[in-house]
Amino acid sequence: MSPRTKALYLVLLALLLIVPFQNMVYIVFVMKLLCFALFASAFNLLLGYTGLLSFGHAAFFGGAAYVTAHACKAWGWTPEMGILAGMAYAAITGWAFGSLAIRRQGIYFAMITLALSQLIFFLALQLKFTGGEDGIQGVPRGKLFGLIDLSSDTALYYFVLALALFGFLAIQRAIHSPFGQVLKSIRENEPRAISLGYDVAKFKLLAFVISATLAGMAGSAKSLVFQLATLTDVHWHMSGEVVLMTILGGIGTILGPVVGAGVVIGLQNYLAGIGSFSTIVLGAIFVVCVLAFRRGIVGEWLALLERRRAAKAEAGYRES
Amino acid sequence: MSEAAGEPILQTEGLTKEFMGFVAVNDVGLTVKRGTIHALIGPNGAGKTTCFNLLTKFHKPTSGRIVFKGADITDKTPSQIALIGMVRSFQISSVFPHLTVLENVRVGLQQRLGISMHFWKSEKTLDRLNDEAMHCLGQVGLAEFADRTAVSLPYGRKRALEIATTLGMNPELMLLDEPTQGMGHEDVDRVTQLIKKVSAGRTVLMVEHNMKVVASIADTITVLQRGSVIASGTYAEVSANPQVMDAYLGTTTTEGLGAH
């Protein structure tokens, strides 16, 4: 990591740490942002680093939200246990869905994940405990480890921030691990990875499970922040939204999904006044992005830096 | 490589592949001897690449057996056979474009550490492979490009990188699918010499179109036509075979092939 990147991360972290001590940005909004940034980053592990486009990640995000909400509300579990339950659900569903979906490639993979996630949507709509159209409301935030009361926004904020940081670090590590190297090689050239002796199905499945689990963690955290789990979270719109965030921010970049989540959530918030027209604006932005800057915001920025670096190196070479 | 040279390392019996009624490979019996460079040639559509894909398990044979080092590998998967010493390349250059040249080789080397599923370890644990990766790159003359991304290399060097990655797997049998395809003269010569050099102590089976390459480095040549073997032997033997001349030139006069 270059010193400049390190400095950027430190500044970001410092800004995040002081959020509760200012009045310019609404703290619940930042928590929402963190949840979605984590969701998109988990998704990016699959799309950006393994080359698999899942169109069913709402099943993990929203499903985990329901599990956490139910565990905390009906069974009175502490928040950390509720979140672990949500993650366990996401890991198991991720394993089941992943095992089926990785048998196919490309658009078929996406369609299978979409179909399976619709099953979860149906369950959320029909099962008793999920409360149908109402969802699960009034989820207690509870006491972390039975000690720290999370009903204050500040306490909950630091908890969510810690979760998100844990998630980002886990993803960062997975990308830069021996496992991550093989994932990238599968993304780059799958037949070649096979011919080097890698059983690619195993790698794709593990990537899918990790991605689903962390997406679940994001959904669980969100259900505590809003004290709510609803059908919106498991709807296929949500699966699409995370694709949008990741592509807009920059596939296969560390900060891309975070920026993408910020842009999408920020715009939704800002455009809330014009109601359903906001999707038209978002759609238009997406079209512009795909046509004009395909690498996404962060992707284009990195490409620009790379070009400048290359030009400088070239100039240096000529002078010497 | 303790076994004596000249013994068969790879054998097929009655290898057949049908695609919806079309017989692409028909009853092929192939014997590749240890320590040799064996070329598989034939006109376009003769079934060379299909044959290759059968040997490396990318296709399932309709019938027939494949025996590698005395063991039946007909029912193995492509990744399994890579681990028992048979590594292939592809017709189109198969590098990992956005990894660095060093990483390209290291991904292959990493296989044997058995830590490839370890998503919690730092990639620094792979640094101990760097020396060996550089050694592989040195063998194909790419050491100075180690930090560049593979996509930025010119075509000939990409093929060299592919060979370096394959070498890293330390295969007993290397299968090269048209290693000189689409290359200019200098590159063809360079890659030919490279294959000759890295074949020391190994066995090479290659599909090749370029007769000059085949004539200069292959010990044994098998000619395929319409999915069947029509001749097998040294270059001199094969080029004197009337059926081969017919397949290549549509004539049985000997002058034609002499001009090659």
Coordinates of C-alpha atoms in Angstrom, one line a residue, chain B residues 84-211:
Chain B
I84 CA -0.2 -36.0 -11.3
G85 CA 2.2 -34.4 -13.7
M86 CA 0.3 -33.6 -17.0
V87 CA 0.0 -29.9 -17.7
R88 CA -1.4 -28.3 -20.8
S89 CA -1.4 -25.0 -22.6
F90 CA -4.1 -23.6 -24.8
Q91 CA -4.4 -22.6 -28.4
I92 CA -5.1 -19.0 -27.6
S93 CA -2.4 -17.6 -25.3
S94 CA -3.5 -18.4 -21.8
V95 CA -2.0 -16.1 -19.3
F96 CA -3.7 -14.3 -16.5
P97 CA -3.8 -10.8 -18.2
H98 CA -4.1 -8.5 -15.2
L99 CA -1.8 -10.3 -12.8
T100 CA 1.9 -9.5 -13.0
V101 CA 4.3 -11.7 -14.8
L102 CA 5.7 -12.9 -11.5
E103 CA 2.2 -13.6 -10.1
N104 CA 1.3 -15.6 -13.3
V105 CA 4.0 -18.1 -12.5
R106 CA 3.5 -18.0 -8.8
V107 CA -0.2 -19.0 -9.1
G108 CA 1.0 -22.3 -10.5
L109 CA 3.8 -22.8 -7.9
Q110 CA 1.4 -22.0 -5.1
Q111 CA -0.5 -25.2 -5.9
R112 CA 2.0 -27.4 -4.1
L113 CA 2.0 -25.4 -0.8
G114 CA -1.5 -26.7 -0.1
I115 CA -2.6 -23.3 1.3
S116 CA -4.6 -22.1 -1.6
M117 CA -7.9 -22.2 0.3
H118 CA -6.4 -20.1 3.2
F119 CA -8.3 -16.9 2.8
W120 CA -7.1 -15.6 6.2
K121 CA -3.4 -15.7 5.4
S122 CA -1.4 -12.8 4.0
E123 CA -0.2 -13.1 0.4
K124 CA 3.3 -12.4 1.9
T125 CA 3.2 -16.2 2.7
L126 CA 3.7 -16.6 -1.1
D127 CA 6.9 -14.6 -1.2
R128 CA 9.0 -17.6 -0.5
L129 CA 8.0 -18.8 -4.0
N130 CA 9.5 -15.7 -5.6
D131 CA 13.0 -17.1 -6.1
E132 CA 11.7 -20.2 -7.9
A133 CA 9.2 -18.1 -9.9
M134 CA 12.1 -15.9 -11.0
H135 CA 14.1 -19.0 -11.9
C136 CA 11.2 -20.1 -14.2
L137 CA 11.0 -16.7 -15.8
G138 CA 14.8 -16.7 -16.3
Q139 CA 14.6 -19.9 -18.2
V140 CA 12.3 -18.3 -20.8
G141 CA 14.1 -15.0 -20.7
L142 CA 11.4 -13.0 -19.0
A143 CA 13.1 -12.2 -15.7
E144 CA 13.3 -8.5 -16.5
F145 CA 9.6 -8.2 -17.0
A146 CA 8.6 -9.7 -13.7
D147 CA 6.7 -6.6 -12.4
R148 CA 4.8 -5.9 -15.6
T149 CA 1.2 -7.0 -16.1
A150 CA 1.0 -10.0 -18.4
V151 CA -1.4 -8.1 -20.7
S152 CA 1.3 -5.5 -21.5
L153 CA 3.6 -8.2 -23.0
P154 CA 3.9 -8.7 -26.7
Y155 CA 2.4 -11.9 -28.1
G156 CA 5.5 -14.0 -28.4
R157 CA 6.5 -13.2 -24.8
K158 CA 3.0 -14.1 -23.6
R159 CA 3.5 -17.6 -25.0
A160 CA 6.9 -17.7 -23.3
L161 CA 5.2 -16.7 -20.0
E162 CA 2.7 -19.5 -20.5
I163 CA 5.5 -22.0 -20.9
A164 CA 7.2 -20.6 -17.7
T165 CA 4.0 -21.1 -15.8
T166 CA 3.7 -24.6 -17.1
L167 CA 7.3 -25.3 -16.2
G168 CA 6.6 -24.1 -12.6
M169 CA 4.3 -27.0 -12.2
N170 CA 7.3 -29.3 -13.0
P171 CA 5.2 -31.5 -15.3
E172 CA 6.4 -34.9 -16.5
L173 CA 4.3 -34.4 -19.6
M174 CA 3.7 -31.0 -21.1
L175 CA 1.0 -30.7 -23.7
L176 CA 1.3 -27.6 -25.9
D177 CA -1.6 -26.7 -28.2
E178 CA -0.1 -24.9 -31.2
P179 CA 2.6 -23.1 -29.3
T180 CA 3.8 -21.1 -32.4
Q181 CA 0.4 -20.2 -33.8
G182 CA 0.0 -16.6 -35.0
M183 CA 3.7 -15.7 -34.5
G184 CA 6.2 -14.0 -36.7
H185 CA 9.4 -15.7 -37.9
E186 CA 11.7 -14.7 -35.1
D187 CA 9.2 -15.6 -32.4
V188 CA 8.6 -19.0 -34.0
D189 CA 12.3 -19.7 -33.9
R190 CA 12.6 -18.5 -30.3
V191 CA 9.7 -20.5 -29.0
T192 CA 10.9 -23.6 -30.9
Q193 CA 14.3 -23.3 -29.3
L194 CA 12.6 -22.7 -26.0
I195 CA 10.5 -25.9 -26.3
K196 CA 13.6 -27.8 -27.2
K197 CA 15.4 -26.4 -24.1
V198 CA 12.7 -27.0 -21.6
S199 CA 11.9 -30.5 -22.9
A200 CA 15.1 -31.8 -21.3
G201 CA 14.1 -34.4 -18.7
R202 CA 10.4 -34.1 -19.7
T203 CA 8.1 -35.4 -22.3
V204 CA 6.3 -33.0 -24.7
L205 CA 3.2 -33.6 -26.7
M206 CA 2.4 -30.8 -29.0
V207 CA -0.2 -30.0 -31.7
E208 CA 1.5 -28.0 -34.4
H209 CA 0.7 -26.6 -37.8
N210 CA 4.2 -25.4 -38.7
M211 CA 6.0 -28.2 -40.5

